[in-house]
PDB file of C-alpha atoms and ligand atoms in Angstrom:
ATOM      1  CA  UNK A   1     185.688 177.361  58.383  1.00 69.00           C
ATOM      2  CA  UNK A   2     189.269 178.330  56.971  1.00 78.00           C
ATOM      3  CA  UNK A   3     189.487 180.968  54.740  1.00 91.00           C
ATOM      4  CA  UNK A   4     191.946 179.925  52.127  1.00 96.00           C
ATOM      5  CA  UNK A   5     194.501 182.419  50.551  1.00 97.00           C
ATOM      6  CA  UNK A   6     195.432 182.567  47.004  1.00 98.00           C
ATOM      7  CA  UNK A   7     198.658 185.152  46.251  1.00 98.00           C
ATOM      8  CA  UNK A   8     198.903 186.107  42.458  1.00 98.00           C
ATOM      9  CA  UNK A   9     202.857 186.377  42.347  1.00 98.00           C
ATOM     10  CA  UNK A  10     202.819 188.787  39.111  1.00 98.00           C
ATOM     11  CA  UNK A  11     206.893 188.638  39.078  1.00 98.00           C
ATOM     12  CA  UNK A  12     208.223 191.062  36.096  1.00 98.00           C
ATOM     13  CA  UNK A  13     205.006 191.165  34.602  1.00 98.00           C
ATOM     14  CA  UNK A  14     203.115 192.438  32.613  1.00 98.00           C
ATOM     15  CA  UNK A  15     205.141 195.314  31.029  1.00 98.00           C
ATOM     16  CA  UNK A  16     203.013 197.888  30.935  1.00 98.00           C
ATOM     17  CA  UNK A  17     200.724 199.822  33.467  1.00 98.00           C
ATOM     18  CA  UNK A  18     197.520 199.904  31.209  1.00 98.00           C
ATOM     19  CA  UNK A  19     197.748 195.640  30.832  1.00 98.00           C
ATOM     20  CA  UNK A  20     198.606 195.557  34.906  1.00 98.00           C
ATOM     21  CA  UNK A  21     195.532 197.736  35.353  1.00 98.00           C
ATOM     22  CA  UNK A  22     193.503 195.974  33.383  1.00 98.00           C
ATOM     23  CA  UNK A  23     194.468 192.592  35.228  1.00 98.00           C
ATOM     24  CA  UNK A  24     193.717 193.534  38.440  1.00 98.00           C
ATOM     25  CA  UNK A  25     190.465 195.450  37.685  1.00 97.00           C
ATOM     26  CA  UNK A  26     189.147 191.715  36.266  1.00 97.00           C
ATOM     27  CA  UNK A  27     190.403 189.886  39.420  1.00 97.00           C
ATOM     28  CA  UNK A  28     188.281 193.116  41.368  1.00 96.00           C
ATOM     29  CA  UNK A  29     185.082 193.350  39.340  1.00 94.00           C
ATOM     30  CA  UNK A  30     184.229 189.505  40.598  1.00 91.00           C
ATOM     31  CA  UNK A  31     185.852 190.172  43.829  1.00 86.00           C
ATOM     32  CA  UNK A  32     182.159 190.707  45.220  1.00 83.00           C
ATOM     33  CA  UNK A  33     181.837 186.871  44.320  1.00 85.00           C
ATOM     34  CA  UNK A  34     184.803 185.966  46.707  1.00 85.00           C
ATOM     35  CA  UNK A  35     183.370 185.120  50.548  1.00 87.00           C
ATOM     36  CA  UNK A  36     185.419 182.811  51.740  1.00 89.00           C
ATOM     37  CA  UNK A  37     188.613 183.165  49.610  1.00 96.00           C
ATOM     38  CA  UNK A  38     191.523 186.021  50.620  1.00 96.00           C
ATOM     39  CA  UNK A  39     192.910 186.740  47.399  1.00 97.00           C
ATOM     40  CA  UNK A  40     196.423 189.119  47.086  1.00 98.00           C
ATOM     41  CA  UNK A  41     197.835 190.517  43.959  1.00 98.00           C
ATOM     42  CA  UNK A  42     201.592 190.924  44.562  1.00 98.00           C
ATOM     43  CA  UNK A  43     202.342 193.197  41.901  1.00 98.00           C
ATOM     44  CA  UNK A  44     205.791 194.617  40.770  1.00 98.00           C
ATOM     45  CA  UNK A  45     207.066 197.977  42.924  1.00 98.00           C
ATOM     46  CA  UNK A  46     206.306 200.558  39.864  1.00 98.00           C
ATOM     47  CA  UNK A  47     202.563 199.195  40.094  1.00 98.00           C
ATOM     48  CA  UNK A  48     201.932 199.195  44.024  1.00 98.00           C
ATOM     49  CA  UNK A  49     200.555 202.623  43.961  1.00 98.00           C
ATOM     50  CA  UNK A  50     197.796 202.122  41.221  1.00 98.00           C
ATOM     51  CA  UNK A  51     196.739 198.456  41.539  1.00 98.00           C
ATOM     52  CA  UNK A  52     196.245 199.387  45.295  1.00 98.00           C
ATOM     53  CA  UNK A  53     194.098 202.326  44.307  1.00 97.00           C
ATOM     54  CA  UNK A  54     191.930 199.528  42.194  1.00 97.00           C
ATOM     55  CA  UNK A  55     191.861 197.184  45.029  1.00 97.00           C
ATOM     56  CA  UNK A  56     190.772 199.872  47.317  1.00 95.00           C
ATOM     57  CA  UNK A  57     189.421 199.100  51.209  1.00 89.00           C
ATOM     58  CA  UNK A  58     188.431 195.117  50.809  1.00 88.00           C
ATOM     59  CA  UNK A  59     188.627 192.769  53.022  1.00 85.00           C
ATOM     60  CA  UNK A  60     188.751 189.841  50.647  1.00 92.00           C
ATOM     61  CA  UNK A  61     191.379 191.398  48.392  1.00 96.00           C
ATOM     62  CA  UNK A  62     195.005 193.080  49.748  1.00 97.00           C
ATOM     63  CA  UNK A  63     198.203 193.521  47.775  1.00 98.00           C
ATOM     64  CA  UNK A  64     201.237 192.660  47.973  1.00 98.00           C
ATOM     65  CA  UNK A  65     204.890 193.930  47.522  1.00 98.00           C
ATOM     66  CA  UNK A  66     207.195 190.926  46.029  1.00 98.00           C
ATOM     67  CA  UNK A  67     210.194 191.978  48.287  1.00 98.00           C
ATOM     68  CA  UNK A  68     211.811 194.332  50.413  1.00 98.00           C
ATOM     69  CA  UNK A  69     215.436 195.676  51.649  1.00 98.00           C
ATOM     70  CA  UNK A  70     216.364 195.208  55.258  1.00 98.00           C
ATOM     71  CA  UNK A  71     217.530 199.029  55.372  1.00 98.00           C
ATOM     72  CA  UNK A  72     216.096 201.932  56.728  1.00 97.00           C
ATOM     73  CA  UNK A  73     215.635 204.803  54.661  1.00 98.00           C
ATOM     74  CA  UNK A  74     218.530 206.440  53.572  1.00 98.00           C
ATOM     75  CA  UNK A  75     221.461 206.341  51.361  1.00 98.00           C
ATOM     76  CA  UNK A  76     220.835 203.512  49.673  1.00 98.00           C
ATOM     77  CA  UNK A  77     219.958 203.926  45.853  1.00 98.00           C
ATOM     78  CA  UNK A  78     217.969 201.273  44.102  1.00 96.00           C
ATOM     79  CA  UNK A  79     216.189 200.221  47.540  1.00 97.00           C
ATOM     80  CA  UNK A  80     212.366 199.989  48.481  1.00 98.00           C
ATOM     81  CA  UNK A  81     212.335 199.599  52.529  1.00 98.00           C
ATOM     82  CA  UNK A  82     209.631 198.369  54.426  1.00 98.00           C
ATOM     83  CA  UNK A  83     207.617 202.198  55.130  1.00 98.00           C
ATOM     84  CA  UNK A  84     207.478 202.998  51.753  1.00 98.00           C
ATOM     85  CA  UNK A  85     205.572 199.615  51.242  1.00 98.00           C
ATOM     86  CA  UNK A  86     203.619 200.179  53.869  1.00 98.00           C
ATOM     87  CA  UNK A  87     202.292 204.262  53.179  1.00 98.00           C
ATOM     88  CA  UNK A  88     201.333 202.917  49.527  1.00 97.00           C
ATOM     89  CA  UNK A  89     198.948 200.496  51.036  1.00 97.00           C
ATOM     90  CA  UNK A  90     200.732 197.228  50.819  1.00 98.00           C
ATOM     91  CA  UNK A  91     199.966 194.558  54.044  1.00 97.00           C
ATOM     92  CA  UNK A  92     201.696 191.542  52.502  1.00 98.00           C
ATOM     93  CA  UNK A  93     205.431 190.669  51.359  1.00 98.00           C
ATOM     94  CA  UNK A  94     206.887 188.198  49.448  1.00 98.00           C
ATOM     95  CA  UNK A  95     210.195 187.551  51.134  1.00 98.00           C
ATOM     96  CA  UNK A  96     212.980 184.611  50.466  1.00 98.00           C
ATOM     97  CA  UNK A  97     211.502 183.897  46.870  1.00 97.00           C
ATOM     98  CA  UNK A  98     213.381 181.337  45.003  1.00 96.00           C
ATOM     99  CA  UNK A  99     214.122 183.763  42.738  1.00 96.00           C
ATOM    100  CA  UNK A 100     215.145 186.629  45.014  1.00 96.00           C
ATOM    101  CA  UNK A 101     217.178 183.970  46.481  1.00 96.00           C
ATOM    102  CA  UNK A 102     219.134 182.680  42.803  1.00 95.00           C
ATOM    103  CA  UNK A 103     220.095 186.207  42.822  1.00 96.00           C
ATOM    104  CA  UNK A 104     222.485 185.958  45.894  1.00 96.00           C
ATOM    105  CA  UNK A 105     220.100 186.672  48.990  1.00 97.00           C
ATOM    106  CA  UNK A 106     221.486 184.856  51.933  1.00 97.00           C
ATOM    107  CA  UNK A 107     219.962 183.307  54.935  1.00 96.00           C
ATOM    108  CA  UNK A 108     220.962 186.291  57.073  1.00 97.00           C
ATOM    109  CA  UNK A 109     219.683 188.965  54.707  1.00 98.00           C
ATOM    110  CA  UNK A 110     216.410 186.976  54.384  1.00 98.00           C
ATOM    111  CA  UNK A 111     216.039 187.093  58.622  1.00 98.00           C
ATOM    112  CA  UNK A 112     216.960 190.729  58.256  1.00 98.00           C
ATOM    113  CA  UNK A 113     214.344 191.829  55.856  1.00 98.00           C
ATOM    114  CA  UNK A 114     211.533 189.689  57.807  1.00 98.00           C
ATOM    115  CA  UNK A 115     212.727 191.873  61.105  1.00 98.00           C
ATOM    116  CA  UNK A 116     211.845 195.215  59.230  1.00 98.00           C
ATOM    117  CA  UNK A 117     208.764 193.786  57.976  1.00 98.00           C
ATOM    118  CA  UNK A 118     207.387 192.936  61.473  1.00 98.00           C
ATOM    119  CA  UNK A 119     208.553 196.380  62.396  1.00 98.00           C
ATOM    120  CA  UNK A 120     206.483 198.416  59.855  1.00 98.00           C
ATOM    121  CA  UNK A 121     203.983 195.672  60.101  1.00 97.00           C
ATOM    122  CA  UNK A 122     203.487 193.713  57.053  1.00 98.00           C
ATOM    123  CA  UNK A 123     202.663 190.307  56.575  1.00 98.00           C
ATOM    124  CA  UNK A 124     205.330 188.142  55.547  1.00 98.00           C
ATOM    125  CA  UNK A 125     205.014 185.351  52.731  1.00 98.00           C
ATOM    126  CA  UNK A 126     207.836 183.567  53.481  1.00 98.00           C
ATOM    127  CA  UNK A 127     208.977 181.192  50.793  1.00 98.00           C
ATOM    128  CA  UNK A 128     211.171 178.103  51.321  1.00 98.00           C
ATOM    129  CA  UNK A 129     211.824 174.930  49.104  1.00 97.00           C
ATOM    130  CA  UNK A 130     213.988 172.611  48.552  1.00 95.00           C
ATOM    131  CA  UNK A 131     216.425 172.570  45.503  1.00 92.00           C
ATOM    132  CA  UNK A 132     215.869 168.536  45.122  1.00 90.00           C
ATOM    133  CA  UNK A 133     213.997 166.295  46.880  1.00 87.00           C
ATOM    134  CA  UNK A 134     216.131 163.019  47.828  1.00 86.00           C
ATOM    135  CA  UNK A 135     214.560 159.894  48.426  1.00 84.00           C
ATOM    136  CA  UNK A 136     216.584 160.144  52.772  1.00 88.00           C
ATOM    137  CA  UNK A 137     214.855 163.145  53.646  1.00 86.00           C
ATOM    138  CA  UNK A 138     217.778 165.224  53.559  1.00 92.00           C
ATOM    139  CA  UNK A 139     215.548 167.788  51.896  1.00 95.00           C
ATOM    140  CA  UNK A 140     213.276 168.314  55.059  1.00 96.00           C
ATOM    141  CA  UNK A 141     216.606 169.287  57.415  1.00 96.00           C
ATOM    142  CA  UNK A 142     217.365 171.470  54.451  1.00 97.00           C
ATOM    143  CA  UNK A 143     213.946 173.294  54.933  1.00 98.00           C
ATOM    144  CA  UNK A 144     213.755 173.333  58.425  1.00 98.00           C
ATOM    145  CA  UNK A 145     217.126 175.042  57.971  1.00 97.00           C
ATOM    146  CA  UNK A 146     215.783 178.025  55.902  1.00 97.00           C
ATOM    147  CA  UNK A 147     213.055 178.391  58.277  1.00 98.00           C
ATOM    148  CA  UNK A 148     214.698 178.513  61.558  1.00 98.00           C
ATOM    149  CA  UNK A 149     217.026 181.041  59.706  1.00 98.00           C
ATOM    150  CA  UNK A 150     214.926 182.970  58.811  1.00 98.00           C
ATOM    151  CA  UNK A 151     212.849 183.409  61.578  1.00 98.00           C
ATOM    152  CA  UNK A 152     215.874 183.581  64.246  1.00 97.00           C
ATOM    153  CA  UNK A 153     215.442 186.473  67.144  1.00 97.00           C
ATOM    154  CA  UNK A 154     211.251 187.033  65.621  1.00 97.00           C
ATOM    155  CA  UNK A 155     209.241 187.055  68.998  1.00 96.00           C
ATOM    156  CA  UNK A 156     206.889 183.973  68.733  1.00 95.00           C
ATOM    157  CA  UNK A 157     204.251 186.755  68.568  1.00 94.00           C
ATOM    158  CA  UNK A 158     205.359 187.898  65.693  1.00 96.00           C
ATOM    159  CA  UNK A 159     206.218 183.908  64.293  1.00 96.00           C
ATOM    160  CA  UNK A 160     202.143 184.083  64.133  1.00 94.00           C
ATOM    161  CA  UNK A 161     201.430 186.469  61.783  1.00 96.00           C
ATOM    162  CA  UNK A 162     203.294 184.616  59.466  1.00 98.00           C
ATOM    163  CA  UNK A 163     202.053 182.822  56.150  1.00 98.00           C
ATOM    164  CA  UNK A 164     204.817 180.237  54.457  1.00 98.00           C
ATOM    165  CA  UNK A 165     204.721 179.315  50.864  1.00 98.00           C
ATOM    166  CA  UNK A 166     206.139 175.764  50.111  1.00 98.00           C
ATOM    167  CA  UNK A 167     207.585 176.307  46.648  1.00 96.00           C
ATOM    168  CA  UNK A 168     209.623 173.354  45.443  1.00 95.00           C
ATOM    169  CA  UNK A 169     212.402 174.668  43.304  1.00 93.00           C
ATOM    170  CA  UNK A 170     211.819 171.386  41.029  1.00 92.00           C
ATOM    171  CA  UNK A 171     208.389 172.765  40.721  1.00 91.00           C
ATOM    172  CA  UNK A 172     208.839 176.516  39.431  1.00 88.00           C
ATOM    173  CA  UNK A 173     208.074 178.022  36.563  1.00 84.00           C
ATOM    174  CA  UNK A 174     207.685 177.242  32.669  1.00 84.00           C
ATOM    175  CA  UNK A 175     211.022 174.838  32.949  1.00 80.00           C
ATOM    176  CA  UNK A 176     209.925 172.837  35.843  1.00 80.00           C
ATOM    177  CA  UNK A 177     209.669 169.140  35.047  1.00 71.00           C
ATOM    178  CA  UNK A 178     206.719 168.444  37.246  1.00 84.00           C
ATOM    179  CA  UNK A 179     204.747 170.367  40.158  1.00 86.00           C
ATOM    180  CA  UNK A 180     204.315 168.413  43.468  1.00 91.00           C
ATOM    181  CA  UNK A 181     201.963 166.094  44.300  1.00 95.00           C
ATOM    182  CA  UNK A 182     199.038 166.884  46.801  1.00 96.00           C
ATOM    183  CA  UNK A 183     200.078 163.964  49.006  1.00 96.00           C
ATOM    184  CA  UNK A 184     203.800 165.337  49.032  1.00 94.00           C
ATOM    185  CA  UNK A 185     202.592 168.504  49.826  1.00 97.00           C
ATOM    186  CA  UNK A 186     200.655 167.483  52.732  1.00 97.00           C
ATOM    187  CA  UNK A 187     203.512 165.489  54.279  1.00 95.00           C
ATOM    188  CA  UNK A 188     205.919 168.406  53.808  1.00 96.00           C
ATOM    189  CA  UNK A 189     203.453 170.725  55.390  1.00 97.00           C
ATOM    190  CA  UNK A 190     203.140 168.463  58.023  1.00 97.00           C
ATOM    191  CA  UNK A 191     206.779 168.553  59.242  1.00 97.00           C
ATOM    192  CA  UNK A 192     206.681 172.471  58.749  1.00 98.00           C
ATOM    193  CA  UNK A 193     203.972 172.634  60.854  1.00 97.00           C
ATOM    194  CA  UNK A 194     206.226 170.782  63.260  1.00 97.00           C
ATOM    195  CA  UNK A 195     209.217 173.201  62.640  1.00 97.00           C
ATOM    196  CA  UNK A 196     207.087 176.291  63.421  1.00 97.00           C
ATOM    197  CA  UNK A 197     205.587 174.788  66.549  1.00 97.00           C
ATOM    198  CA  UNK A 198     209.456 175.162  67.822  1.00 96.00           C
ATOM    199  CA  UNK A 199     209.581 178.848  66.571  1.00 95.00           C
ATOM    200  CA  UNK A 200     205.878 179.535  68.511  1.00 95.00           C
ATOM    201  CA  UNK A 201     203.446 177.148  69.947  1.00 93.00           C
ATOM    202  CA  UNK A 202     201.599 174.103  68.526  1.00 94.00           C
ATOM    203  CA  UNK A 203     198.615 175.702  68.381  1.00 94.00           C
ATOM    204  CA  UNK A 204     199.490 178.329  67.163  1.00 95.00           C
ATOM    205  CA  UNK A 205     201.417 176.655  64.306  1.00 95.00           C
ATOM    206  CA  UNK A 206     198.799 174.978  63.207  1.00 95.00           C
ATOM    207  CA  UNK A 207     196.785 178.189  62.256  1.00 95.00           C
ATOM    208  CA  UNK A 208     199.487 179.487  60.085  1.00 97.00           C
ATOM    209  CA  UNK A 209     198.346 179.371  56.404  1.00 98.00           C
ATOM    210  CA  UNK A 210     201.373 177.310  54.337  1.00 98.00           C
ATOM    211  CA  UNK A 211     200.512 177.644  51.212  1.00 98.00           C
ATOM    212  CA  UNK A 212     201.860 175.542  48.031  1.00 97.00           C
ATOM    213  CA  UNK A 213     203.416 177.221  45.155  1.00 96.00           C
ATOM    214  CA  UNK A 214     205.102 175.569  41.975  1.00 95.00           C
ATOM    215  CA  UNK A 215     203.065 174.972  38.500  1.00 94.00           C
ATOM    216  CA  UNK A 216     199.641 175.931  39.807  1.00 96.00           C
ATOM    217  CA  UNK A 217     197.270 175.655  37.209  1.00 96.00           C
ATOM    218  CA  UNK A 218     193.428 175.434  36.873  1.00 97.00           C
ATOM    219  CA  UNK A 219     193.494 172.002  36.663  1.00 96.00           C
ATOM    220  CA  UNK A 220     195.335 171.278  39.715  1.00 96.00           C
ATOM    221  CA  UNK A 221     194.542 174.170  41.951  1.00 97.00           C
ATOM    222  CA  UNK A 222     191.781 172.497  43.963  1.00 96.00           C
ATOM    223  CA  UNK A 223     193.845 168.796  44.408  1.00 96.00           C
ATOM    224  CA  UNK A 224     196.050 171.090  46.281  1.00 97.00           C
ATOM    225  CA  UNK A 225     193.312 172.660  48.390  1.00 97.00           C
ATOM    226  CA  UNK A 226     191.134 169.174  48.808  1.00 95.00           C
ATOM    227  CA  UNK A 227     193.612 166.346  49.414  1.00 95.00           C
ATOM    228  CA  UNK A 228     196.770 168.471  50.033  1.00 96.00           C
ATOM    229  CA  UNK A 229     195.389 170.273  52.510  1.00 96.00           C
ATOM    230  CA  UNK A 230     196.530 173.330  51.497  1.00 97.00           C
ATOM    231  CA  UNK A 231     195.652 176.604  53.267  1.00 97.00           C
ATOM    232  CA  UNK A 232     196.014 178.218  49.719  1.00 98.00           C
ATOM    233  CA  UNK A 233     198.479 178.847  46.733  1.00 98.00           C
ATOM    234  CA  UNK A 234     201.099 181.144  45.424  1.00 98.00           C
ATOM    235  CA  UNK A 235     200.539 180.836  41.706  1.00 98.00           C
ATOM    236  CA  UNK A 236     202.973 182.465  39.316  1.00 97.00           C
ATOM    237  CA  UNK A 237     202.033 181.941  35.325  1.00 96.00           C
ATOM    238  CA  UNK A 238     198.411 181.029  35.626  1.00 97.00           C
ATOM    239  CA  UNK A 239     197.872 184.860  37.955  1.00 98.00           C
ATOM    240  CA  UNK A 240     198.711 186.718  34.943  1.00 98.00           C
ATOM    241  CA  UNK A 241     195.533 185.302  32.318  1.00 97.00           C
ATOM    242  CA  UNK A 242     192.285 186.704  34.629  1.00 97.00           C
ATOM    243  CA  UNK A 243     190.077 184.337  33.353  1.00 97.00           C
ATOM    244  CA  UNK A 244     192.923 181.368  34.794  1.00 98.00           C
ATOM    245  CA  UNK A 245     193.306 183.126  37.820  1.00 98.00           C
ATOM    246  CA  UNK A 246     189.322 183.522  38.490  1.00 97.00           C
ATOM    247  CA  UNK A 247     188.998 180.262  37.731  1.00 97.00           C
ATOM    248  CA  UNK A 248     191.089 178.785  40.481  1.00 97.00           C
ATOM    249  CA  UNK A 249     189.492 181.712  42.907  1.00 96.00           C
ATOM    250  CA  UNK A 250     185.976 180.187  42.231  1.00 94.00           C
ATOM    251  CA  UNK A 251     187.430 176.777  42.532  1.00 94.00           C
ATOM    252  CA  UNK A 252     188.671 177.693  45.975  1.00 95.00           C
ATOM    253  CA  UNK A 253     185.600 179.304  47.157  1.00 92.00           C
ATOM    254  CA  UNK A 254     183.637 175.517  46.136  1.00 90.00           C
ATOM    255  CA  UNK A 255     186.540 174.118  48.147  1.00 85.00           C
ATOM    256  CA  UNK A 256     186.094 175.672  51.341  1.00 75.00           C
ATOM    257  CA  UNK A 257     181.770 175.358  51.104  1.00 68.00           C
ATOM    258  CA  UNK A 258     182.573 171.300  50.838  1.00 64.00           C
ATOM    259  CA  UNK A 259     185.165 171.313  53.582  1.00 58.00           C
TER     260      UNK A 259
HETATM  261  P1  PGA B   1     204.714 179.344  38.720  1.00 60.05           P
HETATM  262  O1  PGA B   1     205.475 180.281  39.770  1.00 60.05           O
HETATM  263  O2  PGA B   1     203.285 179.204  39.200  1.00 60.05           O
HETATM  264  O3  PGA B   1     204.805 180.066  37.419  1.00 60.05           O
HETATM  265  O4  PGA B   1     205.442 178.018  38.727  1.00 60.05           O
HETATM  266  C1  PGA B   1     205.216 180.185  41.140  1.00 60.05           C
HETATM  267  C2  PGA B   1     206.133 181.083  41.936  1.00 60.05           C
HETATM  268  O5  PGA B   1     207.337 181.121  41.642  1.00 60.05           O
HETATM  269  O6  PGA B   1     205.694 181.763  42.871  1.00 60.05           O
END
């Protein structure tokens, strides 16, 4: 049975504590309900400490940090490095984000911050997606490209512990025209599958959650999960209304019973 994983990317939201508190103690009161289902809140840095402290010990529920500097500690105002994630009780990160990316992260820094990561031990969510998608393919060469970037010089050890979130740029957030399709998520998981089994093993590759992100909603969440084949979803707008965000949890847990 797989257990499927659904990351609430909070991005700059909400603004205060008290309504980021009050979000994630929603998501945690049904928690109990969640058996087969991992779900992670990645919340922003000022919240770590107290959603973590809702979360508590689970096993179903972990959080998440949605980035994280290559640097150790140091001189180096304005940065949050990969220990400090880790002593406030974060096991996940968000790394490569589209957004993080639109913002001037490169290639390199992306490979750097992954290496710290696997130092201090945190689970990386590494995002990739394509810009456009072009009828050739081009798009797939561009992805395998941000992979094998950012995964250069990671022991294939390490390559294991990895979960990848397919997120479509086209896809993104309240201006995106459409979100993908199951089917086109399937076939792009497909050839990252193949990718990864370069950066490990093909076994191994295959049991490394890629997740689809882009426009999840609770009316498409489980076509993802059933005929995309998805190993779970990064969902952005619909993680931030509780009642939207259970929703697709208890969609995933029927999911996984029927696969
Ligand atoms: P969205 O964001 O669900 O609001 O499109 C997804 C993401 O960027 O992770």
């Amino acid at each position: 049975m797989r257990t499927i994983h659904i990351v609430g990317n909070w991005k700059a939201n909400p603004k205060t504590l008290s309504d980021a508190k009050e979000l994630a103690r929603k998501v945690k009161e049904q928690s109990r309900k969640f058996s087969r289902v991992h779900v992670t809140l990645a919340a922003p840095t000022p919240y770590l400490l107290p959603i973590g402290e809702i979360i508590g010990r689970s096993e179903r529920m972990t959080l998440a940090a949605q980035d994280c500097s290559s640097k150790e500690a140091g001189a180096h105002t304005g940065e949050v490095i990969a220990p400090m994630l880790k002593s406030v009780g974060v096991s996940e990160v968000i790394i490569g984000h589209s957004e993080s990316r639109a913002r001037g992260v490169s290639d390199g820094e992306i490979n750097a911050r992954l290496h710290q990561l696997y130092k201090y031990k945190l689970r990386p969510i590494l995002c990739i997606g394509e810009e456009k998608r072009d009828l050739h393919g081009a798009y797939l060469q561009f992805l395998s490209t941000q992979l094998t970037s950012a995964l250069k010089d990671i022991p294939k050890a390490a390559v294991k512990r990895l979960i990848v979130a397919y997120e479509p740029l086209w896809a993104i957030g309240e201006h995106a025209a459409v979100p993908d399709t199951p089917e086109g998520f399937h076939h792009t998981a497909i050839f990252i599958r193949k990718v990864l089994s370069h950066l490990c093993d093909a076994p191994s590759a295959l049991k490394i959650p890629v997740l689809y992100g882009g426009s999840v909603n609770v009316d498409n969440a489980s076509s993802f999960l059933c005929e995309g084949y998805a190993d779970g979803l990064l969902v952005g707008r619909a993680s931030l209304k509780a009642k939207d965000f259970l929703s697709i949890i208890t969609n995933a847990e029927a999911v996984t019973t029927s696969l």
